[in-house]
Amino acid sequence: DAKTTQPPSMDCAEGRAANLPCNHSTISGNEYVYWYRQIHSQGPQYIIHGLKNNETNEMASLIITEDRKSSTLILPHATLRDTAVYYCIVKPGNTPLVFGKGTRLSVIA
Amino acid sequence: NAGVTQTPKFRILKIGQSMTLQCAQDMNHNYMYWYRQDPGMGLKLIYYSVGAGITDKGEVPNGYNVSRSTTEDFPLRLELAAPSQTSVYFCASSYSRQGDTEAFFGQGTRLTVV
């Protein structure tokens, strides 16, 4: 059973904000929202995670709706190097990551 | 601090051959994982370990074996290679703090079975 739903692909102009949506309508109270990305064929890279509150770090911002049924990953100023597959994962802490198909983000010059 | 190191980076196996994919981490992480990724697909969990001497099956464990004798190493064994095991294999590790398990991934081993 897929716990998250993401669009298969998105485009974003270089320098603009990239907003990647994720639907997780069946999320449980003890489950976190994690975002990872995979650039080309490299190993996935952690971006950010959150439980209830919005989070921000040097890479991105994570906006979680009040009902926690959806979230948005925001890359504030997308560059060509942000072209990657982005995975939204919902899980309790201390359990393995289970990957879906993610969203392929293409940043266009 | 090398992070997660996987060897080899590439390997071609003949059907029926055996091999061990090596994974080592130097971050003193207690959790380690093995994933495989087929072309155009997301990663699938093969096995994972929460500490030395403890392993557990993931989504696709058939055809693989693992062991965890030390905190640092988590080798993945293929006993009788089959073409269906052609894939890219990723090892990862994390530290088990409640709700804060950022995982670090290796660069992958690209395996072809012919």
mmCIF file of C-alpha atoms in Angstrom:
data_model
loop_
_atom_site.group_PDB
_atom_site.id
_atom_site.type_symbol
_atom_site.label_atom_id
_atom_site.label_comp_id
_atom_site.label_asym_id
_atom_site.label_seq_id
_atom_site.Cartn_x
_atom_site.Cartn_y
_atom_site.Cartn_z
ATOM 1 C CA ASP A 1 0.000 0.000 0.000
ATOM 2 C CA ALA A 2 1.368 3.358 -1.046
ATOM 3 C CA LYS A 3 1.466 5.681 1.947
ATOM 4 C CA THR A 4 2.248 8.743 -0.139
ATOM 5 C CA THR A 5 1.149 10.112 -3.485
ATOM 6 C CA GLN A 6 3.430 12.350 -5.530
ATOM 7 C CA PRO A 7 3.168 13.665 -9.092
ATOM 8 C CA PRO A 8 5.470 11.667 -11.372
ATOM 9 C CA SER A 9 7.201 14.718 -12.796
ATOM 10 C CA MET A 10 7.478 18.499 -12.519
ATOM 11 C CA ASP A 11 9.384 21.286 -14.216
ATOM 12 C CA CYS A 12 10.769 24.413 -12.608
ATOM 13 C CA ALA A 13 12.586 27.408 -14.047
ATOM 14 C CA GLU A 14 16.066 28.014 -12.712
ATOM 15 C CA GLY A 15 16.079 30.604 -9.934
ATOM 16 C CA ARG A 16 12.421 30.114 -9.129
ATOM 17 C CA ALA A 17 11.004 28.263 -6.141
ATOM 18 C CA ALA A 18 10.248 24.599 -6.671
ATOM 19 C CA ASN A 19 7.202 23.418 -4.756
ATOM 20 C CA LEU A 20 6.875 19.647 -4.597
ATOM 21 C CA PRO A 21 3.594 18.312 -3.195
ATOM 22 C CA CYS A 22 3.007 15.084 -1.315
ATOM 23 C CA ASN A 23 -0.280 13.582 -0.214
ATOM 24 C CA HIS A 24 -0.268 11.338 2.855
ATOM 25 C CA SER A 25 -3.912 11.234 3.889
ATOM 26 C CA THR A 26 -3.541 8.066 6.004
ATOM 27 C CA ILE A 27 -0.626 9.307 8.105
ATOM 28 C CA SER A 28 -0.622 8.180 11.739
ATOM 29 C CA GLY A 29 0.130 10.333 14.738
ATOM 30 C CA ASN A 30 3.582 8.845 15.299
ATOM 31 C CA GLU A 31 4.699 9.050 11.671
ATOM 32 C CA TYR A 32 7.160 11.597 10.379
ATOM 33 C CA VAL A 33 7.373 13.080 6.893
ATOM 34 C CA TYR A 34 10.814 12.658 5.331
ATOM 35 C CA TRP A 35 12.160 13.977 2.051
ATOM 36 C CA TYR A 36 15.107 12.512 0.185
ATOM 37 C CA ARG A 37 16.379 13.118 -3.300
ATOM 38 C CA GLN A 38 18.399 11.071 -5.760
ATOM 39 C CA ILE A 39 20.525 12.866 -8.290
ATOM 40 C CA HIS A 40 21.079 10.789 -11.405
ATOM 41 C CA SER A 41 22.300 7.362 -10.264
ATOM 42 C CA GLN A 42 23.835 8.444 -6.975
ATOM 43 C CA GLY A 43 22.739 7.248 -3.557
ATOM 44 C CA PRO A 44 19.734 9.099 -2.095
ATOM 45 C CA GLN A 45 20.443 12.225 -0.078
ATOM 46 C CA TYR A 46 18.521 13.355 2.990
ATOM 47 C CA ILE A 47 16.844 16.755 2.649
ATOM 48 C CA ILE A 48 14.554 17.396 5.592
ATOM 49 C CA HIS A 49 11.942 15.846 7.842
ATOM 50 C CA GLY A 50 9.161 16.932 10.185
ATOM 51 C CA LEU A 51 6.346 15.725 12.408
ATOM 52 C CA LYS A 52 3.824 18.538 12.840
ATOM 53 C CA ASN A 53 5.598 21.853 12.556
ATOM 54 C CA ASN A 54 7.039 23.432 9.462
ATOM 55 C CA GLU A 55 10.773 22.950 9.170
ATOM 56 C CA THR A 56 13.551 24.799 7.388
ATOM 57 C CA ASN A 57 17.202 24.044 6.860
ATOM 58 C CA GLU A 58 19.922 25.190 4.491
ATOM 59 C CA MET A 59 18.546 23.076 1.660
ATOM 60 C CA ALA A 60 14.776 23.419 1.814
ATOM 61 C CA SER A 61 11.590 24.148 3.714
ATOM 62 C CA LEU A 62 8.924 21.624 4.632
ATOM 63 C CA ILE A 63 5.357 22.814 5.002
ATOM 64 C CA ILE A 64 2.953 20.337 6.660
ATOM 65 C CA THR A 65 -0.774 21.074 6.660
ATOM 66 C CA GLU A 66 -2.508 21.363 10.000
ATOM 67 C CA ASP A 67 -4.345 18.061 9.494
ATOM 68 C CA ARG A 68 -1.011 16.469 8.427
ATOM 69 C CA LYS A 69 -2.615 14.895 5.379
ATOM 70 C CA SER A 70 -0.319 16.620 2.934
ATOM 71 C CA SER A 71 2.960 18.471 2.758
ATOM 72 C CA THR A 72 5.058 20.541 0.377
ATOM 73 C CA LEU A 73 8.797 20.592 -0.045
ATOM 74 C CA ILE A 74 10.058 23.980 -1.121
ATOM 75 C CA LEU A 75 13.424 24.578 -2.779
ATOM 76 C CA PRO A 76 13.554 28.384 -2.592
ATOM 77 C CA HIS A 77 15.851 29.085 -5.541
ATOM 78 C CA ALA A 78 16.136 26.023 -7.742
ATOM 79 C CA THR A 79 19.364 25.465 -9.682
ATOM 80 C CA LEU A 80 20.224 22.988 -12.399
ATOM 81 C CA ARG A 81 21.937 20.873 -9.747
ATOM 82 C CA ASP A 82 18.562 20.359 -8.061
ATOM 83 C CA THR A 83 17.381 18.241 -10.995
ATOM 84 C CA ALA A 84 16.670 14.896 -9.321
ATOM 85 C CA VAL A 85 14.013 12.453 -8.204
ATOM 86 C CA TYR A 86 12.452 13.599 -4.941
ATOM 87 C CA TYR A 87 10.983 11.059 -2.551
ATOM 88 C CA CYS A 88 8.402 11.840 0.122
ATOM 89 C CA ILE A 89 8.359 9.112 2.787
ATOM 90 C CA VAL A 90 6.077 8.735 5.770
ATOM 91 C CA LYS A 91 7.159 6.467 8.608
ATOM 92 C CA PRO A 92 7.587 6.182 12.358
ATOM 93 C CA GLY A 93 11.021 6.961 13.723
ATOM 94 C CA ASN A 94 13.550 4.131 13.903
ATOM 95 C CA THR A 95 12.001 2.150 11.053
ATOM 96 C CA PRO A 96 13.531 1.668 7.596
ATOM 97 C CA LEU A 97 12.792 4.035 4.764
ATOM 98 C CA VAL A 98 10.346 2.627 2.210
ATOM 99 C CA PHE A 99 10.638 4.375 -1.135
ATOM 100 C CA GLY A 100 7.918 4.994 -3.697
ATOM 101 C CA LYS A 101 8.501 6.255 -7.227
ATOM 102 C CA GLY A 102 8.941 9.892 -6.246
ATOM 103 C CA THR A 103 8.704 13.042 -8.361
ATOM 104 C CA ARG A 104 11.202 13.697 -11.112
ATOM 105 C CA LEU A 105 12.016 17.406 -10.905
ATOM 106 C CA SER A 106 13.584 18.994 -13.955
ATOM 107 C CA VAL A 107 15.076 22.447 -13.442
ATOM 108 C CA ILE A 108 15.172 24.298 -16.730
ATOM 109 C CA ALA A 109 17.594 27.097 -17.607
ATOM 110 C CA ASN B 1 35.340 10.438 7.737
ATOM 111 C CA ALA B 2 34.435 8.380 4.658
ATOM 112 C CA GLY B 3 30.723 7.821 5.465
ATOM 113 C CA VAL B 4 29.287 4.707 3.814
ATOM 114 C CA THR B 5 31.669 2.833 1.528
ATOM 115 C CA GLN B 6 30.523 0.153 -0.896
ATOM 116 C CA THR B 7 32.730 -2.214 -2.850
ATOM 117 C CA PRO B 8 32.912 -3.098 -5.655
ATOM 118 C CA LYS B 9 31.387 -0.279 -7.708
ATOM 119 C CA PHE B 10 30.692 -2.518 -10.692
ATOM 120 C CA ARG B 11 30.522 -6.270 -11.149
ATOM 121 C CA ILE B 12 29.430 -8.717 -13.834
ATOM 122 C CA LEU B 13 28.418 -12.172 -12.636
ATOM 123 C CA LYS B 14 27.492 -15.289 -14.517
ATOM 124 C CA ILE B 15 24.263 -17.074 -13.664
ATOM 125 C CA GLY B 16 24.777 -19.348 -10.673
ATOM 126 C CA GLN B 17 27.878 -17.596 -9.374
ATOM 127 C CA SER B 18 28.106 -16.197 -5.869
ATOM 128 C CA MET B 19 29.449 -12.947 -4.546
ATOM 129 C CA THR B 20 29.470 -10.674 -1.537
ATOM 130 C CA LEU B 21 28.764 -6.963 -1.756
ATOM 131 C CA GLN B 22 30.684 -5.129 0.920
ATOM 132 C CA CYS B 23 29.410 -2.183 2.947
ATOM 133 C CA ALA B 24 31.278 -0.344 5.678
ATOM 134 C CA GLN B 25 30.449 2.798 7.640
ATOM 135 C CA ASP B 26 32.678 4.810 9.979
ATOM 136 C CA MET B 27 29.996 6.913 11.694
ATOM 137 C CA ASN B 28 29.284 4.439 14.522
ATOM 138 C CA HIS B 29 25.727 4.050 13.268
ATOM 139 C CA ASN B 30 23.798 1.149 14.731
ATOM 140 C CA TYR B 31 21.263 0.831 11.897
ATOM 141 C CA MET B 32 22.329 -0.430 8.481
ATOM 142 C CA TYR B 33 20.290 -1.224 5.365
ATOM 143 C CA TRP B 34 20.534 -2.817 1.941
ATOM 144 C CA TYR B 35 18.381 -1.627 -0.955
ATOM 145 C CA ARG B 36 18.194 -2.512 -4.606
ATOM 146 C CA GLN B 37 17.034 -0.234 -7.391
ATOM 147 C CA ASP B 38 15.891 -1.504 -10.762
ATOM 148 C CA PRO B 39 15.895 0.868 -13.753
ATOM 149 C CA GLY B 40 13.260 3.595 -13.487
ATOM 150 C CA MET B 41 12.029 2.358 -10.124
ATOM 151 C CA GLY B 42 12.316 3.418 -6.515
ATOM 152 C CA LEU B 43 14.539 1.659 -4.008
ATOM 153 C CA LYS B 44 13.376 -1.621 -2.489
ATOM 154 C CA LEU B 45 14.541 -2.716 0.973
ATOM 155 C CA ILE B 46 16.285 -6.100 0.988
ATOM 156 C CA TYR B 47 17.528 -6.505 4.579
ATOM 157 C CA TYR B 48 18.313 -4.277 7.490
ATOM 158 C CA SER B 49 20.062 -4.490 10.846
ATOM 159 C CA VAL B 50 19.470 -2.573 14.070
ATOM 160 C CA GLY B 51 22.777 -3.608 15.589
ATOM 161 C CA ALA B 52 25.543 -6.186 15.575
ATOM 162 C CA GLY B 53 24.106 -9.699 15.562
ATOM 163 C CA ILE B 54 20.583 -8.560 14.593
ATOM 164 C CA THR B 55 19.173 -8.661 11.076
ATOM 165 C CA ASP B 56 15.682 -8.553 9.616
ATOM 166 C CA LYS B 57 14.046 -9.032 6.237
ATOM 167 C CA GLY B 58 12.804 -6.168 4.148
ATOM 168 C CA GLU B 59 10.493 -6.098 1.123
ATOM 169 C CA VAL B 60 12.546 -8.283 -1.242
ATOM 170 C CA PRO B 61 14.865 -10.627 0.746
ATOM 171 C CA ASN B 62 14.663 -13.746 -1.445
ATOM 172 C CA GLY B 63 17.978 -14.741 -2.993
ATOM 173 C CA TYR B 64 20.058 -12.760 -0.500
ATOM 174 C CA ASN B 65 21.693 -13.266 2.866
ATOM 175 C CA VAL B 66 23.241 -10.845 5.310
ATOM 176 C CA SER B 67 25.257 -10.903 8.495
ATOM 177 C CA ARG B 68 26.255 -8.197 10.974
ATOM 178 C CA SER B 69 29.175 -9.284 13.099
ATOM 179 C CA THR B 70 30.470 -5.754 13.726
ATOM 180 C CA THR B 71 28.911 -2.296 13.970
ATOM 181 C CA GLU B 72 30.906 -1.104 10.963
ATOM 182 C CA ASP B 73 30.250 -3.821 8.375
ATOM 183 C CA PHE B 74 27.101 -5.192 6.757
ATOM 184 C CA PRO B 75 27.898 -7.505 3.817
ATOM 185 C CA LEU B 76 25.216 -8.730 1.405
ATOM 186 C CA ARG B 77 25.627 -12.221 -0.005
ATOM 187 C CA LEU B 78 24.211 -13.519 -3.304
ATOM 188 C CA GLU B 79 24.493 -17.303 -3.349
ATOM 189 C CA LEU B 80 23.170 -18.264 -6.804
ATOM 190 C CA ALA B 81 23.057 -15.220 -9.003
ATOM 191 C CA ALA B 82 20.071 -14.900 -11.332
ATOM 192 C CA PRO B 83 19.364 -12.352 -14.104
ATOM 193 C CA SER B 84 16.544 -10.945 -11.955
ATOM 194 C CA GLN B 85 19.207 -9.744 -9.512
ATOM 195 C CA THR B 86 20.669 -7.374 -12.072
ATOM 196 C CA SER B 87 20.268 -4.060 -10.301
ATOM 197 C CA VAL B 88 22.007 -1.232 -8.486
ATOM 198 C CA TYR B 89 22.530 -2.012 -4.817
ATOM 199 C CA PHE B 90 22.702 0.699 -2.185
ATOM 200 C CA CYS B 91 23.835 0.354 1.384
ATOM 201 C CA ALA B 92 22.828 2.912 4.004
ATOM 202 C CA SER B 93 23.285 3.576 7.706
ATOM 203 C CA SER B 94 21.637 5.699 10.361
ATOM 204 C CA TYR B 95 21.742 6.409 14.064
ATOM 205 C CA SER B 96 18.673 5.380 16.011
ATOM 206 C CA ARG B 97 17.491 8.455 17.799
ATOM 207 C CA GLN B 98 13.726 8.558 18.207
ATOM 208 C CA GLY B 99 12.178 10.141 15.125
ATOM 209 C CA ASP B 100 15.453 11.506 13.827
ATOM 210 C CA THR B 101 16.931 8.850 11.612
ATOM 211 C CA GLU B 102 18.696 10.646 8.802
ATOM 212 C CA ALA B 103 20.104 7.885 6.642
ATOM 213 C CA PHE B 104 23.393 8.141 4.771
ATOM 214 C CA PHE B 105 23.748 6.188 1.550
ATOM 215 C CA GLY B 106 26.727 4.759 -0.265
ATOM 216 C CA GLN B 107 27.345 5.372 -3.943
ATOM 217 C CA GLY B 108 26.038 2.001 -5.007
ATOM 218 C CA THR B 109 27.211 -1.235 -6.601
ATOM 219 C CA ARG B 110 26.046 -1.817 -10.150
ATOM 220 C CA LEU B 111 25.589 -5.572 -10.641
ATOM 221 C CA THR B 112 24.867 -7.318 -13.929
ATOM 222 C CA VAL B 113 24.057 -11.039 -14.043
ATOM 223 C CA VAL B 114 24.464 -12.646 -17.460
#
